[in-house]
CSV table of C-alpha atoms in Angstrom, one decimal:
chain,number,residue,atom,x,y,z
A,194,MET,CA,-6.4,-13.8,-17.2
A,195,SER,CA,-9.3,-11.5,-17.0
A,196,HIS,CA,-10.1,-8.6,-14.7
A,197,ALA,CA,-12.9,-10.6,-13.3
A,198,PHE,CA,-10.5,-13.3,-12.0
A,199,TYR,CA,-8.4,-10.7,-10.2
A,200,ASN,CA,-11.5,-9.0,-8.8
A,201,LEU,CA,-12.6,-12.4,-7.4
A,202,GLN,CA,-9.1,-13.0,-6.1
A,203,TRP,CA,-9.1,-9.6,-4.4
A,204,GLN,CA,-12.5,-10.4,-2.8
A,205,ASN,CA,-11.3,-13.8,-1.6
A,206,ALA,CA,-8.1,-12.2,-0.1
A,207,MET,CA,-10.2,-9.6,1.8
A,208,GLU,CA,-12.5,-12.3,3.1
A,209,GLU,CA,-9.4,-14.2,4.3
A,210,VAL,CA,-8.2,-11.0,6.0
A,211,GLY,CA,-11.6,-10.8,7.8
A,212,GLU,CA,-11.3,-14.4,8.9
A,213,LEU,CA,-7.8,-13.8,10.2
A,214,ILE,CA,-9.0,-10.8,12.2
A,215,GLN,CA,-11.7,-13.0,13.7
A,216,ILE,CA,-9.1,-15.6,14.6
A,217,GLU,CA,-6.8,-13.0,16.2
A,218,ASN,CA,-9.6,-11.3,18.1
A,219,PRO,CA,-12.0,-14.0,19.3
A,220,PRO,CA,-15.2,-12.8,21.1
A,221,VAL,CA,-14.9,-12.6,24.9
A,222,ALA,CA,-16.4,-15.5,26.8
A,223,VAL,CA,-19.1,-14.5,29.2
A,224,ASN,CA,-20.0,-16.5,32.4
A,225,GLU,CA,-23.4,-17.0,33.9
A,226,ALA,CA,-23.3,-13.6,35.7
A,227,GLY,CA,-22.8,-11.8,32.5
A,228,LYS,CA,-19.2,-10.8,33.2
A,229,ALA,CA,-16.1,-11.7,31.2
A,230,ALA,CA,-14.8,-15.1,32.1
A,231,LEU,CA,-11.2,-15.4,33.0
A,232,GLU,CA,-9.1,-17.0,30.3
A,233,LYS,CA,-6.6,-19.7,31.2
A,234,PRO,CA,-3.0,-18.9,30.4
A,235,ILE,CA,-1.6,-20.0,27.0
A,236,SER,CA,1.7,-21.8,26.8
A,237,PHE,CA,4.6,-20.6,24.7
A,238,GLU,CA,4.2,-23.6,22.3
A,239,ASP,CA,0.5,-22.9,21.8
A,240,ALA,CA,1.2,-19.2,21.2
A,241,TYR,CA,4.0,-20.1,18.7
A,242,GLN,CA,1.7,-22.5,16.9
A,243,HIS,CA,-1.1,-19.8,16.7
A,244,PHE,CA,1.3,-17.2,15.3
A,245,ALA,CA,2.9,-19.7,12.9
A,246,VAL,CA,-0.4,-20.5,11.3
A,247,LEU,CA,-1.3,-16.8,11.1
A,248,PHE,CA,2.1,-16.0,9.5
A,249,VAL,CA,1.6,-18.6,6.8
A,250,ARG,CA,-1.9,-17.5,6.1
A,251,TYR,CA,-1.0,-13.8,6.0
A,252,VAL,CA,1.8,-14.6,3.5
A,253,GLN,CA,-0.8,-16.3,1.3
A,254,VAL,CA,-3.0,-13.3,1.5
A,255,TYR,CA,-0.1,-11.0,0.7
A,256,ARG,CA,0.8,-12.9,-2.4
A,257,LYS,CA,-2.8,-12.7,-3.6
A,258,LEU,CA,-3.1,-9.0,-3.0
A,259,GLU,CA,0.3,-8.4,-4.6
A,260,ASP,CA,-0.8,-10.2,-7.8
A,261,CYS,CA,-4.1,-8.3,-7.8
A,262,TYR,CA,-2.4,-4.9,-7.4
A,263,ASP,CA,0.0,-5.8,-10.3
A,264,GLN,CA,-2.8,-6.9,-12.7
A,265,ILE,CA,-5.7,-4.6,-12.0
A,266,LEU,CA,-5.6,-1.4,-14.0
A,267,HIS,CA,-8.5,0.5,-12.3
A,268,PRO,CA,-6.8,3.3,-10.4
A,269,GLN,CA,-9.3,3.5,-7.5
A,270,LYS,CA,-9.2,-0.3,-7.0
A,271,ARG,CA,-5.4,-0.2,-7.1
A,272,ARG,CA,-5.4,2.5,-4.4
A,273,ASP,CA,-7.7,0.4,-2.2
A,274,ILE,CA,-5.6,-2.8,-2.9
A,275,LEU,CA,-2.4,-0.9,-2.0
A,276,LEU,CA,-3.9,0.2,1.3
A,277,SER,CA,-4.8,-3.4,2.1
A,278,LEU,CA,-1.4,-4.7,0.8
A,279,GLU,CA,0.5,-2.3,3.1
A,280,ALA,CA,-1.7,-3.3,6.1
A,281,VAL,CA,-1.1,-7.0,5.4
A,282,MET,CA,2.7,-6.4,5.1
A,283,THR,CA,2.7,-4.5,8.4
A,284,ARG,CA,0.7,-7.4,10.0
A,285,ILE,CA,3.2,-9.9,8.6
A,286,CYS,CA,6.0,-8.0,10.3
A,287,GLN,CA,4.1,-7.9,13.6
A,288,VAL,CA,3.3,-11.6,13.5
A,289,LYS,CA,6.9,-12.5,12.7
A,290,ALA,CA,8.0,-10.4,15.7
A,291,ASN,CA,5.6,-12.4,17.9
A,292,LEU,CA,6.9,-15.6,16.4
A,293,THR,CA,10.4,-14.8,17.3
A,294,ARG,CA,9.4,-13.8,20.8
A,295,PHE,CA,7.6,-17.1,21.4
A,296,SER,CA,10.2,-19.2,19.6
A,297,SER,CA,12.2,-21.6,21.8
A,298,LYS,CA,15.4,-20.6,19.9
A,299,GLN,CA,14.8,-16.8,20.1
A,300,SER,CA,16.1,-16.5,16.5
A,301,ASP,CA,14.9,-14.4,13.6
A,302,TYR,CA,15.0,-17.6,11.4
A,303,LEU,CA,11.8,-19.5,11.6
A,304,ASN,CA,11.3,-23.2,11.0
A,305,LEU,CA,7.8,-23.5,9.8
A,306,ASP,CA,8.1,-26.8,7.8
A,307,GLN,CA,5.7,-28.7,10.1
A,308,TYR,CA,3.0,-26.0,9.6
A,309,LEU,CA,3.5,-26.1,5.9
A,310,LEU,CA,3.0,-29.8,5.9
A,311,ASP,CA,-0.1,-29.5,8.0
A,312,LEU,CA,-1.5,-27.0,5.5
A,313,LYS,CA,-0.3,-29.0,2.5
A,314,LEU,CA,1.7,-26.1,1.1
A,315,PRO,CA,5.1,-26.2,-0.7
A,316,ALA,CA,8.1,-24.5,0.9
A,317,GLU,CA,8.0,-21.8,-1.8
A,318,SER,CA,4.7,-20.5,-0.5
A,319,LEU,CA,6.6,-18.8,2.3
A,320,ASP,CA,8.8,-16.8,-0.1
A,321,LEU,CA,8.0,-13.1,0.2
A,322,PRO,CA,8.6,-11.4,-3.1
A,323,ILE,CA,9.5,-7.7,-3.1
A,324,PRO,CA,6.2,-5.8,-3.9
A,325,ARG,CA,6.1,-4.7,-7.5
A,326,TYR,CA,4.7,-1.3,-6.6
A,327,PHE,CA,8.1,-0.4,-5.0
A,328,ARG,CA,9.4,-0.2,-8.6
A,329,GLU,CA,6.6,2.1,-9.5
A,330,LYS,CA,7.5,4.4,-6.7
A,331,LEU,CA,11.1,4.4,-7.9
A,332,ASP,CA,10.0,5.2,-11.4
A,333,LEU,CA,7.8,8.1,-10.2
A,334,ALA,CA,10.7,9.5,-8.2
A,335,ASP,CA,13.0,9.3,-11.3
A,336,GLU,CA,10.3,11.1,-13.4
A,337,GLU,CA,10.0,13.8,-10.7
A,338,ASN,CA,13.8,14.3,-10.7
A,339,LYS,CA,13.9,14.6,-14.5
A,340,LYS,CA,11.1,17.2,-14.5
A,341,ARG,CA,12.9,19.2,-11.8
A,342,GLU,CA,16.2,19.1,-13.8
A,343,LEU,CA,14.4,20.2,-17.0
A,344,LEU,CA,12.7,23.1,-15.1
A,345,GLU,CA,16.0,24.2,-13.6
A,346,LYS,CA,17.7,24.0,-17.1
A,347,CYS,CA,14.9,26.1,-18.7
A,348,LEU,CA,15.1,28.7,-15.9
A,349,GLU,CA,18.9,28.9,-16.3
A,350,GLU,CA,18.5,29.5,-20.1
A,351,HIS,CA,16.1,32.4,-19.4
A,352,GLY,CA,18.2,34.0,-16.7
A,353,MET,CA,16.0,33.0,-13.8
A,354,ALA,CA,18.2,30.3,-12.2
A,355,GLY,CA,17.2,29.3,-8.7
A,356,THR,CA,13.6,30.7,-8.9
A,357,ALA,CA,11.6,27.5,-9.3
A,358,GLY,CA,10.1,27.6,-5.8
A,359,GLU,CA,10.2,31.3,-5.1
A,360,SER,CA,7.2,33.6,-4.8
A,361,GLN,CA,6.4,36.3,-7.4
A,362,GLU,CA,7.7,39.1,-5.2
A,363,SER,CA,11.1,37.5,-4.9
A,364,GLN,CA,11.3,36.8,-8.6
A,365,GLY,CA,11.1,40.5,-9.5
A,366,PHE,CA,7.7,40.6,-11.3
A,367,PHE,CA,4.3,41.5,-10.2
A,368,LEU,CA,0.8,41.1,-11.6
A,369,PRO,CA,-0.7,44.4,-12.5
A,370,LYS,CA,-3.5,45.8,-10.4
A,371,MET,CA,-6.8,45.6,-12.3
A,372,THR,CA,-10.5,45.7,-11.6
A,373,LYS,CA,-12.8,42.7,-11.9
A,374,GLU,CA,-14.3,44.1,-15.2
A,375,GLN,CA,-10.8,44.5,-16.8
A,376,ALA,CA,-9.9,40.9,-15.9
A,377,ILE,CA,-13.2,39.6,-17.4
A,378,LYS,CA,-12.6,41.6,-20.6
A,379,ILE,CA,-9.1,40.1,-20.9
A,380,ILE,CA,-10.4,36.6,-20.3
A,381,GLN,CA,-13.2,37.1,-22.9
A,382,LYS,CA,-10.7,38.5,-25.4
A,383,ASN,CA,-8.4,35.4,-25.0
A,384,GLU,CA,-11.3,33.0,-25.2
A,385,ARG,CA,-12.6,34.6,-28.4
A,386,GLY,CA,-9.1,34.4,-29.9
A,387,ARG,CA,-8.9,30.7,-28.8
A,388,GLN,CA,-12.2,29.9,-30.5
A,389,GLY,CA,-11.3,31.9,-33.6
A,390,ALA,CA,-14.2,34.3,-33.3
A,391,VAL,CA,-13.3,38.0,-33.3
């Protein structure tokens, strides 16, 4: 599939997040006097139903964003998608906590079959895959460890073991004192040599 498809999917996912935010934070009702009207209390069943639908929709948005992050190569877009993806994952955890609080069974295991039927979704749509960017973080950590080990090995070979993070003074060498003109001459000489012009 093309990058245009995933850009459109990302746009749709963000529009759905906007809709979900509007559902979660409805505008305050105002009475004739211009003051905020009192809201009637919500039953546990209504609250559970509200959070169940939110949970299912947030999972759908999560799956879309996760696919977009995996398929889009543009680094700035990936960074923005990652921020949105982490925010949606956090919101899923918060909504699930609210679901368990309003559940009649007070259990971490949720039965959302009825809501899936209402939304005409298969049961697999509630599966939360592990985000693929977790593997990328592990790969980056492995690369960082390999670079650190290589640096330590090279420093040991040259008799400078344990000096990778130390300052110049503690390593036993200092930069010579020089004037600004001397530094410019050295830089010019090196640049001429690099360019092959004497």
